[in-house]
Amino acid sequence: MSTFLRYGISGPKPHLFYGNMQEIHEEGNVVCVGKWMKKYGPIFGYYIGARRVLIIAEPEILKQIQIKRFKQFSHRYRVINGAFQGEPKLNSKLTSAGGYKWKELRTILNQAFTASRLKSSVSGMDDPLNTLIEKIEKYALKGEDFDVYALFQGLTMEIIGRSAFGVATNAQSNPNDEFLLAAKSLFELGPKNVLYALSYMFPEFELLLYPIRRLWLKLRRLFTVEPTGYLMKKSLIILKERRKQNVKRNDLLQAMLDAKINAEGLETMNEDSLTTKAHSSASDQITESRVAVENKKLMKQMNDEEIHYFVQKKFMLESIASLHYTNIKT
């Protein structure tokens, strides 16, 4: 673990076996990276197990990497094959796809996030938001404390269900909602999974550890409701029903289906790409809410920014990109 030192790149001192994993596990990735950036500057390195992570927050260098010399940097780093669940289909999701496959998926998905597409899905967010407001008002009238994180998790899953899949869930009123529990369970697998930790610390043994993770995943699916399999199965059922009914919906899944049909000169997304993207939406959105809720400073900055913006200007979906702190969270 002396690579960064040899190249003169500063950063926190790593442990011999687990690098900087312990600090990240205790304080969270967002807090640690922010703290290290203040201490070591916009360019520094740290270790996840034996795996090197180079942080670059220098705009001019990022411009070279992301735009001018993208061909040399198009491959996306895959931390662990099949993710910590050992599910090979997860290699095709947006956050795991490498090289030009990632660029291809991203190009197609960009068509699903235009202003017009977002506007058409806004109506599906009204009911979940009204439910949240009603619940908060009840707590306020009673003068009771409440767990805002749990409320926002339920809100997130209801909005995903409606705006992404066109289906209604009851996650805000039912803490045992299957969709919500499956997405939440994903966060309990990684840090507590011994095989996952070993793959991080000893990547040279990944050829041996990956088949063991695959076997463990299959055994779990035989005897329990495994969250990754559950979410992917539900996504596939919705996808097949949508194709069978041949009915247009104003949601993200429909936008991805349309993008698949309309993309010219690109390999289109297969069912694995569509279902894994739908699966990752369920967990990624909860991650964003979790980061915001656990970071009080970021939450305050987001709140002040949004109040100032919406008081001074008329709300438009196209303007969301100009909200600096909101975009840090997303």
PDB file of N, CA and C in Angstrom, residues 216-303:
ATOM      1  N   TRP A 216     -23.312 -18.798  -1.939  1.00  0.00           N
ATOM      2  CA  TRP A 216     -24.013 -18.265  -0.768  1.00  0.00           C
ATOM      3  C   TRP A 216     -25.291 -17.551  -1.192  1.00  0.00           C
ATOM      4  N   LEU A 217     -25.227 -16.829  -2.312  1.00  0.00           N
ATOM      5  CA  LEU A 217     -26.410 -16.130  -2.822  1.00  0.00           C
ATOM      6  C   LEU A 217     -27.504 -17.126  -3.200  1.00  0.00           C
ATOM      7  N   LYS A 218     -27.127 -18.201  -3.881  1.00  0.00           N
ATOM      8  CA  LYS A 218     -28.116 -19.202  -4.296  1.00  0.00           C
ATOM      9  C   LYS A 218     -28.752 -19.888  -3.090  1.00  0.00           C
ATOM     10  N   LEU A 219     -27.960 -20.161  -2.067  1.00  0.00           N
ATOM     11  CA  LEU A 219     -28.499 -20.782  -0.853  1.00  0.00           C
ATOM     12  C   LEU A 219     -29.472 -19.839  -0.144  1.00  0.00           C
ATOM     13  N   ARG A 220     -29.133 -18.561  -0.096  1.00  0.00           N
ATOM     14  CA  ARG A 220     -30.020 -17.585   0.544  1.00  0.00           C
ATOM     15  C   ARG A 220     -31.345 -17.490  -0.199  1.00  0.00           C
ATOM     16  N   ARG A 221     -31.294 -17.554  -1.526  1.00  0.00           N
ATOM     17  CA  ARG A 221     -32.525 -17.453  -2.314  1.00  0.00           C
ATOM     18  C   ARG A 221     -33.393 -18.702  -2.176  1.00  0.00           C
ATOM     19  N   LEU A 222     -32.781 -19.808  -1.810  1.00  0.00           N
ATOM     20  CA  LEU A 222     -33.562 -21.026  -1.601  1.00  0.00           C
ATOM     21  C   LEU A 222     -34.362 -20.979  -0.306  1.00  0.00           C
ATOM     22  N   PHE A 223     -33.784 -20.353   0.716  1.00  0.00           N
ATOM     23  CA  PHE A 223     -34.388 -20.430   2.052  1.00  0.00           C
ATOM     24  C   PHE A 223     -34.911 -19.100   2.594  1.00  0.00           C
ATOM     25  N   THR A 224     -34.563 -17.981   1.972  1.00  0.00           N
ATOM     26  CA  THR A 224     -35.024 -16.675   2.459  1.00  0.00           C
ATOM     27  C   THR A 224     -35.433 -15.793   1.282  1.00  0.00           C
ATOM     28  N   VAL A 225     -36.035 -14.635   1.590  1.00  0.00           N
ATOM     29  CA  VAL A 225     -36.348 -13.631   0.568  1.00  0.00           C
ATOM     30  C   VAL A 225     -35.122 -12.745   0.417  1.00  0.00           C
ATOM     31  N   GLU A 226     -34.333 -13.000  -0.598  1.00  0.00           N
ATOM     32  CA  GLU A 226     -33.094 -12.261  -0.817  1.00  0.00           C
ATOM     33  C   GLU A 226     -33.423 -10.953  -1.536  1.00  0.00           C
ATOM     34  N   PRO A 227     -33.015  -9.778  -1.000  1.00  0.00           N
ATOM     35  CA  PRO A 227     -33.477  -8.487  -1.518  1.00  0.00           C
ATOM     36  C   PRO A 227     -33.114  -8.203  -2.964  1.00  0.00           C
ATOM     37  N   THR A 228     -31.895  -8.548  -3.379  1.00  0.00           N
ATOM     38  CA  THR A 228     -31.503  -8.283  -4.762  1.00  0.00           C
ATOM     39  C   THR A 228     -32.368  -9.074  -5.730  1.00  0.00           C
ATOM     40  N   GLY A 229     -32.526 -10.367  -5.442  1.00  0.00           N
ATOM     41  CA  GLY A 229     -33.356 -11.205  -6.300  1.00  0.00           C
ATOM     42  C   GLY A 229     -34.797 -10.745  -6.319  1.00  0.00           C
ATOM     43  N   TYR A 230     -35.304 -10.322  -5.152  1.00  0.00           N
ATOM     44  CA  TYR A 230     -36.693  -9.853  -5.057  1.00  0.00           C
ATOM     45  C   TYR A 230     -36.910  -8.625  -5.939  1.00  0.00           C
ATOM     46  N   LEU A 231     -36.027  -7.628  -5.823  1.00  0.00           N
ATOM     47  CA  LEU A 231     -36.195  -6.388  -6.585  1.00  0.00           C
ATOM     48  C   LEU A 231     -36.049  -6.629  -8.087  1.00  0.00           C
ATOM     49  N   MET A 232     -35.090  -7.471  -8.462  1.00  0.00           N
ATOM     50  CA  MET A 232     -34.904  -7.753  -9.883  1.00  0.00           C
ATOM     51  C   MET A 232     -36.078  -8.551 -10.441  1.00  0.00           C
ATOM     52  N   LYS A 233     -36.607  -9.480  -9.648  1.00  0.00           N
ATOM     53  CA  LYS A 233     -37.759 -10.272 -10.090  1.00  0.00           C
ATOM     54  C   LYS A 233     -38.976  -9.384 -10.286  1.00  0.00           C
ATOM     55  N   LYS A 234     -39.230  -8.485  -9.326  1.00  0.00           N
ATOM     56  CA  LYS A 234     -40.354  -7.558  -9.438  1.00  0.00           C
ATOM     57  C   LYS A 234     -40.197  -6.659 -10.656  1.00  0.00           C
ATOM     58  N   SER A 235     -38.971  -6.173 -10.875  1.00  0.00           N
ATOM     59  CA  SER A 235     -38.715  -5.311 -12.030  1.00  0.00           C
ATOM     60  C   SER A 235     -38.987  -6.049 -13.334  1.00  0.00           C
ATOM     61  N   LEU A 236     -38.571  -7.323 -13.393  1.00  0.00           N
ATOM     62  CA  LEU A 236     -38.769  -8.118 -14.605  1.00  0.00           C
ATOM     63  C   LEU A 236     -40.247  -8.388 -14.851  1.00  0.00           C
ATOM     64  N   ILE A 237     -41.016  -8.661 -13.776  1.00  0.00           N
ATOM     65  CA  ILE A 237     -42.460  -8.892 -13.911  1.00  0.00           C
ATOM     66  C   ILE A 237     -43.146  -7.652 -14.478  1.00  0.00           C
ATOM     67  N   ILE A 238     -42.805  -6.487 -13.918  1.00  0.00           N
ATOM     68  CA  ILE A 238     -43.396  -5.228 -14.389  1.00  0.00           C
ATOM     69  C   ILE A 238     -43.021  -4.978 -15.842  1.00  0.00           C
ATOM     70  N   LEU A 239     -41.758  -5.254 -16.187  1.00  0.00           N
ATOM     71  CA  LEU A 239     -41.292  -5.053 -17.558  1.00  0.00           C
ATOM     72  C   LEU A 239     -42.056  -5.941 -18.534  1.00  0.00           C
ATOM     73  N   LYS A 240     -42.237  -7.219 -18.195  1.00  0.00           N
ATOM     74  CA  LYS A 240     -42.945  -8.146 -19.085  1.00  0.00           C
ATOM     75  C   LYS A 240     -44.418  -7.770 -19.223  1.00  0.00           C
ATOM     76  N   GLU A 241     -45.046  -7.364 -18.113  1.00  0.00           N
ATOM     77  CA  GLU A 241     -46.449  -6.940 -18.168  1.00  0.00           C
ATOM     78  C   GLU A 241     -46.606  -5.699 -19.038  1.00  0.00           C
ATOM     79  N   ARG A 242     -45.650  -4.787 -18.920  1.00  0.00           N
ATOM     80  CA  ARG A 242     -45.715  -3.559 -19.718  1.00  0.00           C
ATOM     81  C   ARG A 242     -45.631  -3.877 -21.209  1.00  0.00           C
ATOM     82  N   ARG A 243     -44.735  -4.778 -21.566  1.00  0.00           N
ATOM     83  CA  ARG A 243     -44.597  -5.147 -22.975  1.00  0.00           C
ATOM     84  C   ARG A 243     -45.827  -5.895 -23.478  1.00  0.00           C
ATOM     85  N   LYS A 244     -46.385  -6.731 -22.604  1.00  0.00           N
ATOM     86  CA  LYS A 244     -47.554  -7.519 -22.985  1.00  0.00           C
ATOM     87  C   LYS A 244     -48.776  -6.637 -23.197  1.00  0.00           C
ATOM     88  N   GLN A 245     -48.986  -5.665 -22.313  1.00  0.00           N
ATOM     89  CA  GLN A 245     -50.153  -4.784 -22.397  1.00  0.00           C
ATOM     90  C   GLN A 245     -50.042  -3.780 -23.535  1.00  0.00           C
ATOM     91  N   ASN A 246     -48.796  -3.440 -23.892  1.00  0.00           N
ATOM     92  CA  ASN A 246     -48.560  -2.472 -24.972  1.00  0.00           C
ATOM     93  C   ASN A 246     -49.300  -1.150 -24.711  1.00  0.00           C
ATOM     94  N   VAL A 247     -49.226  -0.694 -23.447  1.00  0.00           N
ATOM     95  CA  VAL A 247     -49.862   0.565 -23.057  1.00  0.00           C
ATOM     96  C   VAL A 247     -48.781   1.538 -22.621  1.00  0.00           C
ATOM     97  N   LYS A 248     -48.855   2.766 -23.108  1.00  0.00           N
ATOM     98  CA  LYS A 248     -47.875   3.787 -22.760  1.00  0.00           C
ATOM     99  C   LYS A 248     -48.158   4.348 -21.365  1.00  0.00           C
ATOM    100  N   ARG A 249     -47.106   4.495 -20.562  1.00  0.00           N
ATOM    101  CA  ARG A 249     -47.222   5.093 -19.231  1.00  0.00           C
ATOM    102  C   ARG A 249     -46.252   6.269 -19.123  1.00  0.00           C
ATOM    103  N   ASN A 250     -46.583   7.215 -18.262  1.00  0.00           N
ATOM    104  CA  ASN A 250     -45.685   8.350 -18.035  1.00  0.00           C
ATOM    105  C   ASN A 250     -44.766   8.054 -16.847  1.00  0.00           C
ATOM    106  N   ASP A 251     -43.787   7.185 -17.058  1.00  0.00           N
ATOM    107  CA  ASP A 251     -42.854   6.859 -15.986  1.00  0.00           C
ATOM    108  C   ASP A 251     -41.489   6.530 -16.574  1.00  0.00           C
ATOM    109  N   LEU A 252     -40.524   6.312 -15.682  1.00  0.00           N
ATOM    110  CA  LEU A 252     -39.149   6.089 -16.107  1.00  0.00           C
ATOM    111  C   LEU A 252     -38.992   4.814 -16.915  1.00  0.00           C
ATOM    112  N   LEU A 253     -39.672   3.748 -16.524  1.00  0.00           N
ATOM    113  CA  LEU A 253     -39.562   2.488 -17.251  1.00  0.00           C
ATOM    114  C   LEU A 253     -40.011   2.656 -18.694  1.00  0.00           C
ATOM    115  N   GLN A 254     -41.119   3.367 -18.905  1.00  0.00           N
ATOM    116  CA  GLN A 254     -41.597   3.613 -20.258  1.00  0.00           C
ATOM    117  C   GLN A 254     -40.580   4.428 -21.052  1.00  0.00           C
ATOM    118  N   ALA A 255     -39.969   5.404 -20.375  1.00  0.00           N
ATOM    119  CA  ALA A 255     -38.961   6.226 -21.039  1.00  0.00           C
ATOM    120  C   ALA A 255     -37.762   5.384 -21.459  1.00  0.00           C
ATOM    121  N   MET A 256     -37.364   4.421 -20.623  1.00  0.00           N
ATOM    122  CA  MET A 256     -36.248   3.546 -20.975  1.00  0.00           C
ATOM    123  C   MET A 256     -36.627   2.613 -22.116  1.00  0.00           C
ATOM    124  N   LEU A 257     -37.866   2.121 -22.100  1.00  0.00           N
ATOM    125  CA  LEU A 257     -38.327   1.266 -23.198  1.00  0.00           C
ATOM    126  C   LEU A 257     -38.341   2.039 -24.507  1.00  0.00           C
ATOM    127  N   ASP A 258     -38.818   3.286 -24.461  1.00  0.00           N
ATOM    128  CA  ASP A 258     -38.837   4.125 -25.657  1.00  0.00           C
ATOM    129  C   ASP A 258     -37.424   4.424 -26.133  1.00  0.00           C
ATOM    130  N   ALA A 259     -36.523   4.675 -25.177  1.00  0.00           N
ATOM    131  CA  ALA A 259     -35.135   4.961 -25.533  1.00  0.00           C
ATOM    132  C   ALA A 259     -34.492   3.753 -26.197  1.00  0.00           C
ATOM    133  N   LYS A 260     -34.850   2.567 -25.720  1.00  0.00           N
ATOM    134  CA  LYS A 260     -34.318   1.338 -26.306  1.00  0.00           C
ATOM    135  C   LYS A 260     -34.772   1.192 -27.753  1.00  0.00           C
ATOM    136  N   ILE A 261     -36.015   1.527 -28.004  1.00  0.00           N
ATOM    137  CA  ILE A 261     -36.574   1.398 -29.352  1.00  0.00           C
ATOM    138  C   ILE A 261     -36.014   2.465 -30.286  1.00  0.00           C
ATOM    139  N   ASN A 262     -35.855   3.691 -29.765  1.00  0.00           N
ATOM    140  CA  ASN A 262     -35.501   4.825 -30.609  1.00  0.00           C
ATOM    141  C   ASN A 262     -34.008   5.017 -30.813  1.00  0.00           C
ATOM    142  N   ALA A 263     -33.169   4.374 -29.977  1.00  0.00           N
ATOM    143  CA  ALA A 263     -31.731   4.591 -30.087  1.00  0.00           C
ATOM    144  C   ALA A 263     -31.221   4.108 -31.443  1.00  0.00           C
ATOM    145  N   GLU A 264     -30.513   4.971 -32.150  1.00  0.00           N
ATOM    146  CA  GLU A 264     -29.984   4.637 -33.467  1.00  0.00           C
ATOM    147  C   GLU A 264     -28.467   4.518 -33.390  1.00  0.00           C
ATOM    148  N   GLY A 265     -27.929   3.482 -34.015  1.00  0.00           N
ATOM    149  CA  GLY A 265     -26.494   3.290 -34.030  1.00  0.00           C
ATOM    150  C   GLY A 265     -25.929   2.803 -32.709  1.00  0.00           C
ATOM    151  N   LEU A 266     -26.798   2.328 -31.810  1.00  0.00           N
ATOM    152  CA  LEU A 266     -26.347   1.839 -30.510  1.00  0.00           C
ATOM    153  C   LEU A 266     -26.904   0.443 -30.274  1.00  0.00           C
ATOM    154  N   GLU A 267     -26.164  -0.368 -29.531  1.00  0.00           N
ATOM    155  CA  GLU A 267     -26.720  -1.641 -29.096  1.00  0.00           C
ATOM    156  C   GLU A 267     -27.780  -1.332 -28.056  1.00  0.00           C
ATOM    157  N   THR A 268     -28.969  -1.897 -28.215  1.00  0.00           N
ATOM    158  CA  THR A 268     -30.057  -1.566 -27.296  1.00  0.00           C
ATOM    159  C   THR A 268     -29.936  -2.338 -25.997  1.00  0.00           C
ATOM    160  N   MET A 269     -30.587  -1.818 -24.965  1.00  0.00           N
ATOM    161  CA  MET A 269     -30.541  -2.453 -23.650  1.00  0.00           C
ATOM    162  C   MET A 269     -31.333  -3.755 -23.664  1.00  0.00           C
ATOM    163  N   ASN A 270     -30.756  -4.801 -23.085  1.00  0.00           N
ATOM    164  CA  ASN A 270     -31.499  -6.048 -22.944  1.00  0.00           C
ATOM    165  C   ASN A 270     -32.253  -6.039 -21.617  1.00  0.00           C
ATOM    166  N   GLU A 271     -32.936  -7.143 -21.320  1.00  0.00           N
ATOM    167  CA  GLU A 271     -33.732  -7.187 -20.090  1.00  0.00           C
ATOM    168  C   GLU A 271     -32.863  -7.060 -18.846  1.00  0.00           C
ATOM    169  N   ASP A 272     -31.648  -7.616 -18.904  1.00  0.00           N
ATOM    170  CA  ASP A 272     -30.768  -7.494 -17.741  1.00  0.00           C
ATOM    171  C   ASP A 272     -30.443  -6.036 -17.455  1.00  0.00           C
ATOM    172  N   SER A 273     -30.144  -5.270 -18.523  1.00  0.00           N
ATOM    173  CA  SER A 273     -29.814  -3.859 -18.333  1.00  0.00           C
ATOM    174  C   SER A 273     -30.993  -3.089 -17.781  1.00  0.00           C
ATOM    175  N   LEU A 274     -32.186  -3.369 -18.309  1.00  0.00           N
ATOM    176  CA  LEU A 274     -33.380  -2.651 -17.854  1.00  0.00           C
ATOM    177  C   LEU A 274     -33.737  -3.002 -16.420  1.00  0.00           C
ATOM    178  N   THR A 275     -33.707  -4.298 -16.099  1.00  0.00           N
ATOM    179  CA  THR A 275     -34.111  -4.693 -14.745  1.00  0.00           C
ATOM    180  C   THR A 275     -33.079  -4.297 -13.702  1.00  0.00           C
ATOM    181  N   THR A 276     -31.781  -4.380 -14.052  1.00  0.00           N
ATOM    182  CA  THR A 276     -30.776  -3.973 -13.070  1.00  0.00           C
ATOM    183  C   THR A 276     -30.785  -2.472 -12.876  1.00  0.00           C
ATOM    184  N   LYS A 277     -31.105  -1.711 -13.931  1.00  0.00           N
ATOM    185  CA  LYS A 277     -31.225  -0.258 -13.755  1.00  0.00           C
ATOM    186  C   LYS A 277     -32.422   0.054 -12.870  1.00  0.00           C
ATOM    187  N   ALA A 278     -33.520  -0.645 -13.085  1.00  0.00           N
ATOM    188  CA  ALA A 278     -34.697  -0.426 -12.238  1.00  0.00           C
ATOM    189  C   ALA A 278     -34.398  -0.832 -10.799  1.00  0.00           C
ATOM    190  N   HIS A 279     -33.682  -1.948 -10.639  1.00  0.00           N
ATOM    191  CA  HIS A 279     -33.307  -2.411  -9.293  1.00  0.00           C
ATOM    192  C   HIS A 279     -32.423  -1.398  -8.593  1.00  0.00           C
ATOM    193  N   SER A 280     -31.429  -0.850  -9.320  1.00  0.00           N
ATOM    194  CA  SER A 280     -30.515   0.085  -8.671  1.00  0.00           C
ATOM    195  C   SER A 280     -31.195   1.391  -8.318  1.00  0.00           C
ATOM    196  N   SER A 281     -32.241   1.777  -9.056  1.00  0.00           N
ATOM    197  CA  SER A 281     -32.980   2.995  -8.714  1.00  0.00           C
ATOM    198  C   SER A 281     -33.570   2.888  -7.322  1.00  0.00           C
ATOM    199  N   ALA A 282     -34.082   1.707  -6.986  1.00  0.00           N
ATOM    200  CA  ALA A 282     -34.715   1.524  -5.677  1.00  0.00           C
ATOM    201  C   ALA A 282     -33.728   1.721  -4.543  1.00  0.00           C
ATOM    202  N   SER A 283     -32.509   1.235  -4.708  1.00  0.00           N
ATOM    203  CA  SER A 283     -31.533   1.369  -3.628  1.00  0.00           C
ATOM    204  C   SER A 283     -30.779   2.691  -3.679  1.00  0.00           C
ATOM    205  N   ASP A 284     -30.482   3.189  -4.892  1.00  0.00           N
ATOM    206  CA  ASP A 284     -29.711   4.428  -5.007  1.00  0.00           C
ATOM    207  C   ASP A 284     -30.460   5.628  -4.467  1.00  0.00           C
ATOM    208  N   GLN A 285     -31.777   5.689  -4.692  1.00  0.00           N
ATOM    209  CA  GLN A 285     -32.543   6.820  -4.194  1.00  0.00           C
ATOM    210  C   GLN A 285     -32.580   6.827  -2.672  1.00  0.00           C
ATOM    211  N   ILE A 286     -32.645   5.649  -2.050  1.00  0.00           N
ATOM    212  CA  ILE A 286     -32.601   5.598  -0.586  1.00  0.00           C
ATOM    213  C   ILE A 286     -31.224   6.031  -0.100  1.00  0.00           C
ATOM    214  N   THR A 287     -30.170   5.683  -0.845  1.00  0.00           N
ATOM    215  CA  THR A 287     -28.829   6.128  -0.475  1.00  0.00           C
ATOM    216  C   THR A 287     -28.763   7.639  -0.418  1.00  0.00           C
ATOM    217  N   GLU A 288     -29.340   8.311  -1.435  1.00  0.00           N
ATOM    218  CA  GLU A 288     -29.309   9.768  -1.485  1.00  0.00           C
ATOM    219  C   GLU A 288     -30.033  10.372  -0.291  1.00  0.00           C
ATOM    220  N   SER A 289     -31.197   9.824   0.043  1.00  0.00           N
ATOM    221  CA  SER A 289     -31.940  10.325   1.200  1.00  0.00           C
ATOM    222  C   SER A 289     -31.150  10.092   2.482  1.00  0.00           C
ATOM    223  N   ARG A 290     -30.494   8.953   2.558  1.00  0.00           N
ATOM    224  CA  ARG A 290     -29.716   8.627   3.759  1.00  0.00           C
ATOM    225  C   ARG A 290     -28.559   9.607   3.927  1.00  0.00           C
ATOM    226  N   VAL A 291     -27.853   9.915   2.836  1.00  0.00           N
ATOM    227  CA  VAL A 291     -26.739  10.862   2.901  1.00  0.00           C
ATOM    228  C   VAL A 291     -27.221  12.218   3.383  1.00  0.00           C
ATOM    229  N   ALA A 292     -28.352  12.680   2.832  1.00  0.00           N
ATOM    230  CA  ALA A 292     -28.873  13.994   3.202  1.00  0.00           C
ATOM    231  C   ALA A 292     -29.301  14.046   4.660  1.00  0.00           C
ATOM    232  N   VAL A 293     -30.005  13.009   5.116  1.00  0.00           N
ATOM    233  CA  VAL A 293     -30.518  13.002   6.491  1.00  0.00           C
ATOM    234  C   VAL A 293     -29.384  12.918   7.508  1.00  0.00           C
ATOM    235  N   GLU A 294     -28.343  12.129   7.199  1.00  0.00           N
ATOM    236  CA  GLU A 294     -27.259  11.940   8.159  1.00  0.00           C
ATOM    237  C   GLU A 294     -26.258  13.087   8.152  1.00  0.00           C
ATOM    238  N   ASN A 295     -26.298  13.937   7.121  1.00  0.00           N
ATOM    239  CA  ASN A 295     -25.387  15.079   7.049  1.00  0.00           C
ATOM    240  C   ASN A 295     -26.181  16.353   7.327  1.00  0.00           C
ATOM    241  N   LYS A 296     -26.198  16.789   8.592  1.00  0.00           N
ATOM    242  CA  LYS A 296     -27.031  17.920   8.995  1.00  0.00           C
ATOM    243  C   LYS A 296     -26.624  19.208   8.287  1.00  0.00           C
ATOM    244  N   LYS A 297     -25.322  19.394   8.083  1.00  0.00           N
ATOM    245  CA  LYS A 297     -24.854  20.610   7.420  1.00  0.00           C
ATOM    246  C   LYS A 297     -25.353  20.668   5.983  1.00  0.00           C
ATOM    247  N   LEU A 298     -25.245  19.532   5.275  1.00  0.00           N
ATOM    248  CA  LEU A 298     -25.721  19.478   3.895  1.00  0.00           C
ATOM    249  C   LEU A 298     -27.225  19.698   3.833  1.00  0.00           C
ATOM    250  N   MET A 299     -27.972  19.098   4.765  1.00  0.00           N
ATOM    251  CA  MET A 299     -29.422  19.274   4.807  1.00  0.00           C
ATOM    252  C   MET A 299     -29.791  20.742   4.984  1.00  0.00           C
ATOM    253  N   LYS A 300     -29.074  21.445   5.885  1.00  0.00           N
ATOM    254  CA  LYS A 300     -29.346  22.868   6.133  1.00  0.00           C
ATOM    255  C   LYS A 300     -29.034  23.694   4.888  1.00  0.00           C
ATOM    256  N   GLN A 301     -27.916  23.395   4.228  1.00  0.00           N
ATOM    257  CA  GLN A 301     -27.532  24.131   3.021  1.00  0.00           C
ATOM    258  C   GLN A 301     -28.544  23.911   1.902  1.00  0.00           C
ATOM    259  N   MET A 302     -29.004  22.656   1.748  1.00  0.00           N
ATOM    260  CA  MET A 302     -30.021  22.356   0.744  1.00  0.00           C
ATOM    261  C   MET A 302     -31.306  23.118   1.026  1.00  0.00           C
ATOM    262  N   ASN A 303     -31.727  23.102   2.283  1.00  0.00           N
ATOM    263  CA  ASN A 303     -32.972  23.756   2.675  1.00  0.00           C
ATOM    264  C   ASN A 303     -32.912  25.264   2.426  1.00  0.00           C
TER     265      ASN A 303
END
